[in-house]
mmCIF file of C-alpha atoms in Angstrom:
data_model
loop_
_atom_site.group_PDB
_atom_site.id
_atom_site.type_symbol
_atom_site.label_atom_id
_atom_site.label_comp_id
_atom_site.label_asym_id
_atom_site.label_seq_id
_atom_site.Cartn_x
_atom_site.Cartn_y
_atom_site.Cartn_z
ATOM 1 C CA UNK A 34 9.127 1.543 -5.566
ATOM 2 C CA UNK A 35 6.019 0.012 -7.549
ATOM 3 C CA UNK A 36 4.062 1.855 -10.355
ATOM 4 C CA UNK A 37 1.273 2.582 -7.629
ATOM 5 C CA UNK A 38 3.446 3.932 -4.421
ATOM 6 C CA UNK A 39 4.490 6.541 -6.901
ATOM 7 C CA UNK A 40 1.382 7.526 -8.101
ATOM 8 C CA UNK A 41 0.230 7.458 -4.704
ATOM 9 C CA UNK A 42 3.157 9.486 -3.711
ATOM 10 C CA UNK A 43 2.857 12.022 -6.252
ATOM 11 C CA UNK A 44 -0.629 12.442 -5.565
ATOM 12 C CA UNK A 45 -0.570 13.489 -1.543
ATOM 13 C CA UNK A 46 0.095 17.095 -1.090
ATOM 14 C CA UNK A 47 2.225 18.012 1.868
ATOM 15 C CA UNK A 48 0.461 20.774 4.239
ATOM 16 C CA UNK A 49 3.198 22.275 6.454
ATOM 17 C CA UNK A 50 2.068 23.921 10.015
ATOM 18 C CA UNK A 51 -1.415 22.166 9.779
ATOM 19 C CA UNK A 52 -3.449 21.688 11.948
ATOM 20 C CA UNK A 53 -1.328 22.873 14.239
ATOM 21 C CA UNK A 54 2.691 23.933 14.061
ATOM 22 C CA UNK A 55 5.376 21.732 13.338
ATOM 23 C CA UNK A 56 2.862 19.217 11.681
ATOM 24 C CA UNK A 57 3.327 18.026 8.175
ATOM 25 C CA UNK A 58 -0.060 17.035 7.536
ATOM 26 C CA UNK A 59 -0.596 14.732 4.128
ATOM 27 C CA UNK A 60 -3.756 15.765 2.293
ATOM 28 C CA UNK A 61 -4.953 12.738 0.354
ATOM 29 C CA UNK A 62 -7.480 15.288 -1.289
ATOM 30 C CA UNK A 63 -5.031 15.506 -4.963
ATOM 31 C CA UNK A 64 -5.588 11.662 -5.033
ATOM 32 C CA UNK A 65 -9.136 11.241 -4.574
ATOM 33 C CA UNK A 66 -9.975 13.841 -7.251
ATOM 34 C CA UNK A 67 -7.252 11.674 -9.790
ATOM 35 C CA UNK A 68 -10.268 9.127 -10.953
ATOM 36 C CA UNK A 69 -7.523 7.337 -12.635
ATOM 37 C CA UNK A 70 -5.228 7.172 -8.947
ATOM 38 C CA UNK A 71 -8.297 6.854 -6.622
ATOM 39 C CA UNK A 72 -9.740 3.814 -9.032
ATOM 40 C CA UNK A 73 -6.045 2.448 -8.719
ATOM 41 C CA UNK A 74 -6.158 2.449 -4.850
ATOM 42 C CA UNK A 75 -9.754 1.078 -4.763
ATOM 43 C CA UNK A 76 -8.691 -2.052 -7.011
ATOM 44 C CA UNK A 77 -5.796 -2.552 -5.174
ATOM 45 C CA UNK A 78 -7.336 -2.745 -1.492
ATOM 46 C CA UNK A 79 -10.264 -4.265 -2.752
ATOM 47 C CA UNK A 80 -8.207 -7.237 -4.404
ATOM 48 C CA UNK A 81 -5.795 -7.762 -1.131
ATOM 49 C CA UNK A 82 -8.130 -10.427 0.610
ATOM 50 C CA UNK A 83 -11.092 -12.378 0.013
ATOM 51 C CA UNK A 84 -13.978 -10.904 2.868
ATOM 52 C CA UNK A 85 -16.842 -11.049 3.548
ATOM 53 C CA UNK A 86 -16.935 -7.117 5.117
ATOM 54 C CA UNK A 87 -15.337 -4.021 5.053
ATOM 55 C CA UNK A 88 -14.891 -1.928 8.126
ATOM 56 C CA UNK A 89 -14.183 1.548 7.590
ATOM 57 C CA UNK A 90 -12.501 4.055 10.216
ATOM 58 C CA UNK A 91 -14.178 7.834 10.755
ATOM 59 C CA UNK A 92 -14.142 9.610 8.859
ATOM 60 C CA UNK A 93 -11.441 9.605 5.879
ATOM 61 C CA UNK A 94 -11.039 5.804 6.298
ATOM 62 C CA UNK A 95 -15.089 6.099 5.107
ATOM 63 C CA UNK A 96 -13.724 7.513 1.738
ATOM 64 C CA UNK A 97 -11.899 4.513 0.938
ATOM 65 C CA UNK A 98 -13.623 1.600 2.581
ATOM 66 C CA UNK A 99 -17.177 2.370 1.239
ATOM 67 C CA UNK A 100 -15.989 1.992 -2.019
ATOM 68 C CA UNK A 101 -13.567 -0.884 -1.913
ATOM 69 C CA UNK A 102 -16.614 -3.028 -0.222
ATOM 70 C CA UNK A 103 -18.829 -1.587 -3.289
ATOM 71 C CA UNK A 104 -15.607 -2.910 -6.006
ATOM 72 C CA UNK A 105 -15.241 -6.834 -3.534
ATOM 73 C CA UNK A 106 -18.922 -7.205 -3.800
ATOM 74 C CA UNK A 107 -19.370 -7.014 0.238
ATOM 75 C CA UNK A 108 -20.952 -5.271 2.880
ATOM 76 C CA UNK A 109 -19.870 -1.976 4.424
ATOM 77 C CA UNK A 110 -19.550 -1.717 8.118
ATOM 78 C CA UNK A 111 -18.654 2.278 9.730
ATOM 79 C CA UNK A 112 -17.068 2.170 12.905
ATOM 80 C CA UNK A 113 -17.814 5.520 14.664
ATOM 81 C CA UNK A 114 -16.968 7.891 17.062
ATOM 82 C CA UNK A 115 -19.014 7.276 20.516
ATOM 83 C CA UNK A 116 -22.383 8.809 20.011
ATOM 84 C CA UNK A 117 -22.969 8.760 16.387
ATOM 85 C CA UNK A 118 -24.545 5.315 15.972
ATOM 86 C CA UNK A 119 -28.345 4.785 16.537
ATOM 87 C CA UNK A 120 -28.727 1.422 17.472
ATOM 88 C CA UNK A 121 -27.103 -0.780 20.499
ATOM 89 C CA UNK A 122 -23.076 -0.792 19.693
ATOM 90 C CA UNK A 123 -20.058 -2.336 21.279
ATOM 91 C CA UNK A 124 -17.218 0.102 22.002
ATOM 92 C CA UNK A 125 -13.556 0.618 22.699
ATOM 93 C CA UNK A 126 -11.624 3.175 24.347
ATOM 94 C CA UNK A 127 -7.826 4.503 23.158
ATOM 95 C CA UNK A 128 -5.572 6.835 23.943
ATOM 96 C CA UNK A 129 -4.416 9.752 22.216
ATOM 97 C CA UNK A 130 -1.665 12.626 22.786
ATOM 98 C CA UNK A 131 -3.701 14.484 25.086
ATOM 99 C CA UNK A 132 -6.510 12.956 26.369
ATOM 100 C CA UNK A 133 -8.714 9.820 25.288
ATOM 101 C CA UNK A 134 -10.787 8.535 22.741
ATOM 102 C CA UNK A 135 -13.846 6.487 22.435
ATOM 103 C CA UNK A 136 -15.275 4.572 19.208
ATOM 104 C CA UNK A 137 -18.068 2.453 18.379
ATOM 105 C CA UNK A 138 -19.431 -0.447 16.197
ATOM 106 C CA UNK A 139 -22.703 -1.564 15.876
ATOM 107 C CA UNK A 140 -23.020 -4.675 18.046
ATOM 108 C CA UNK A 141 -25.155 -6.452 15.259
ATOM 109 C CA UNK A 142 -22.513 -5.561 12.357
ATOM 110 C CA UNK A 143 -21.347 -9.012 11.846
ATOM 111 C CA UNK A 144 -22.199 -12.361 12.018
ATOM 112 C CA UNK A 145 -20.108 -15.034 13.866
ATOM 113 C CA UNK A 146 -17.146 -15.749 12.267
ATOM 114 C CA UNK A 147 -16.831 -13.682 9.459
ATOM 115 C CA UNK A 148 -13.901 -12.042 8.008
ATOM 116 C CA UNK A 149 -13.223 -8.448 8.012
ATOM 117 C CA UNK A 150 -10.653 -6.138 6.474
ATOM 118 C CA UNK A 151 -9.973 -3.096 8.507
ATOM 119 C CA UNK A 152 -9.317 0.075 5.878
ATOM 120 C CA UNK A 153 -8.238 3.827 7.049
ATOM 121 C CA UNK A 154 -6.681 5.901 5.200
ATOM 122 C CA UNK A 155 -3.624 6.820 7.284
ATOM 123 C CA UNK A 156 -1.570 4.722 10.043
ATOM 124 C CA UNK A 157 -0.458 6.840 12.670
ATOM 125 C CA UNK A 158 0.492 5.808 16.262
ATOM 126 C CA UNK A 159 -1.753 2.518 16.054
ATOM 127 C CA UNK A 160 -4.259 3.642 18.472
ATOM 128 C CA UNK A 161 -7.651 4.536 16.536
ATOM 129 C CA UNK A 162 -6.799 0.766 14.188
ATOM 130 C CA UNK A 163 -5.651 -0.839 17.505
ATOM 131 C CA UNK A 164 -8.964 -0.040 18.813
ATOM 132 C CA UNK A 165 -11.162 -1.079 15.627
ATOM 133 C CA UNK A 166 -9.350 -4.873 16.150
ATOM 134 C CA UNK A 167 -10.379 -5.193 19.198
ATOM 135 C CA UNK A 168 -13.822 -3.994 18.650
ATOM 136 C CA UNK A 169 -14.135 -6.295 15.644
ATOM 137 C CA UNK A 170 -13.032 -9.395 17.180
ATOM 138 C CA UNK A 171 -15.290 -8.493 20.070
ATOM 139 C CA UNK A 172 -18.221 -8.267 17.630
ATOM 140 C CA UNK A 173 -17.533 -12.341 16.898
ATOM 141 C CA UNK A 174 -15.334 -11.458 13.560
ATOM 142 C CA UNK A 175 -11.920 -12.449 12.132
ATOM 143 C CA UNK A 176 -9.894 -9.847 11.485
ATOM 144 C CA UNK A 177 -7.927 -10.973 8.490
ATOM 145 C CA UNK A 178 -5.856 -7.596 7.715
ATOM 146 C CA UNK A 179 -5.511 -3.886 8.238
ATOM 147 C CA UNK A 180 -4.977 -2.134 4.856
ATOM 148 C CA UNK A 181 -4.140 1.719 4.841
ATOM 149 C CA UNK A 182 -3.448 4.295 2.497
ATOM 150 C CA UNK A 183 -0.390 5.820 3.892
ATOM 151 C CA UNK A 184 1.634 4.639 7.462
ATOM 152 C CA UNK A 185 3.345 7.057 9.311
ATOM 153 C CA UNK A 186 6.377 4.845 9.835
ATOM 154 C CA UNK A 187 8.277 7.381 12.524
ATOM 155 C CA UNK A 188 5.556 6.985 14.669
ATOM 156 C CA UNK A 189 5.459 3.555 14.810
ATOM 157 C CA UNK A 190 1.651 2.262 14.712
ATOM 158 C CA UNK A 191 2.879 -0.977 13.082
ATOM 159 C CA UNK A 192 4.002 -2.248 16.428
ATOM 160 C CA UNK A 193 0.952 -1.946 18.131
ATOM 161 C CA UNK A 194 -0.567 -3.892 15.650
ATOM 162 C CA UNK A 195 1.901 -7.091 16.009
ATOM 163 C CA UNK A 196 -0.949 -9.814 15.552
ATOM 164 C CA UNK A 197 -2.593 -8.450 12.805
ATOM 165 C CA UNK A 198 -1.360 -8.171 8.678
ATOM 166 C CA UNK A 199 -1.257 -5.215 8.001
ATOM 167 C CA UNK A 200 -1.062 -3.598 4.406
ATOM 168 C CA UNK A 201 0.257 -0.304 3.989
ATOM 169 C CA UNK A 202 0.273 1.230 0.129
ATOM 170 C CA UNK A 203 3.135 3.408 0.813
ATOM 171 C CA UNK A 204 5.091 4.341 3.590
ATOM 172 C CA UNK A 205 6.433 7.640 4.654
#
């Protein structure tokens, strides 16, 4: 285990029974109030590929992305849920456990061609990042990687994300 998947590790605080029972949610919280752990995961996703934007997942993937564009000296791009953009968007439906999704990306957010890492901060079932591909490569970008936080191995997101690199800082 590297220096950082420890710190990492040592830093998410398991929440049993939330939000609902028999969840074991991880609360990244402990880690973003470390300066010293948070500045560690910034340079670290920040130095994984050479972009020329950052897309950032609502809401918590907002938390990291924002300032990992900010450290690789590129532009910040929010993908949203449906509604919450005010000019003319592209979107892209998923599905969840019960019920659907629907997120959006400004249809102007990149020019032809350019390369984007995807950041979130957790990697569940696949869905929400599967989504923000296809939205981005719909825009007229390259999607050169996903990079997360944490993956969720036992629920398997990585497979649904078989054509993309994907970069996960530790995996539970």
């Amino acid at each position: 285990m590297s220096d950082l998947s420890k710190l990492i590790l040592d830093k998410i605080r398991d929440v049993p029974d939330y939000p609902q029972p028999g969840v074991l949610f991880k609360d990244i919280t402990p880690l973003l109030a470390d300066p010293g752990a948070f500045a560690a995961v910034i340079d670290e996703l920040a130095g994984l590929h050479r972009v020329d934007k950052i897309v950032g997942i609502e809401a918590r993937g907002f938390i990291l992305a924002a300032p990992v564009a900010c450290k690789a000296g590129v532009g910040f791009v929010p993908v949203r849920k449906k509604g919450k953009l005010p000019s003319e968007t592209l979107e892209a439906s998923y599905d969840l456990e019960y019920g659907s999704a629907t997120i959006e990306v400004h249809r102007d957010a990149f020019l032809p061609g350019e390369r984007v890492l995807i950041v979130d901060d957790v990697l569940a079932t696949g869905g929400t990042a599967c989504a923000t591909v296809e939205l981005v490569r719909r825009a007229g970008a390259e999607v050169v990687a996903v990079a997360v936080l944490m993956e969720l191995a036992f629920l398997k997101g990585r497979e649904r994300l078989d054509d993309v690199t994907l970069h996960s800082l530790v995996i539970v």
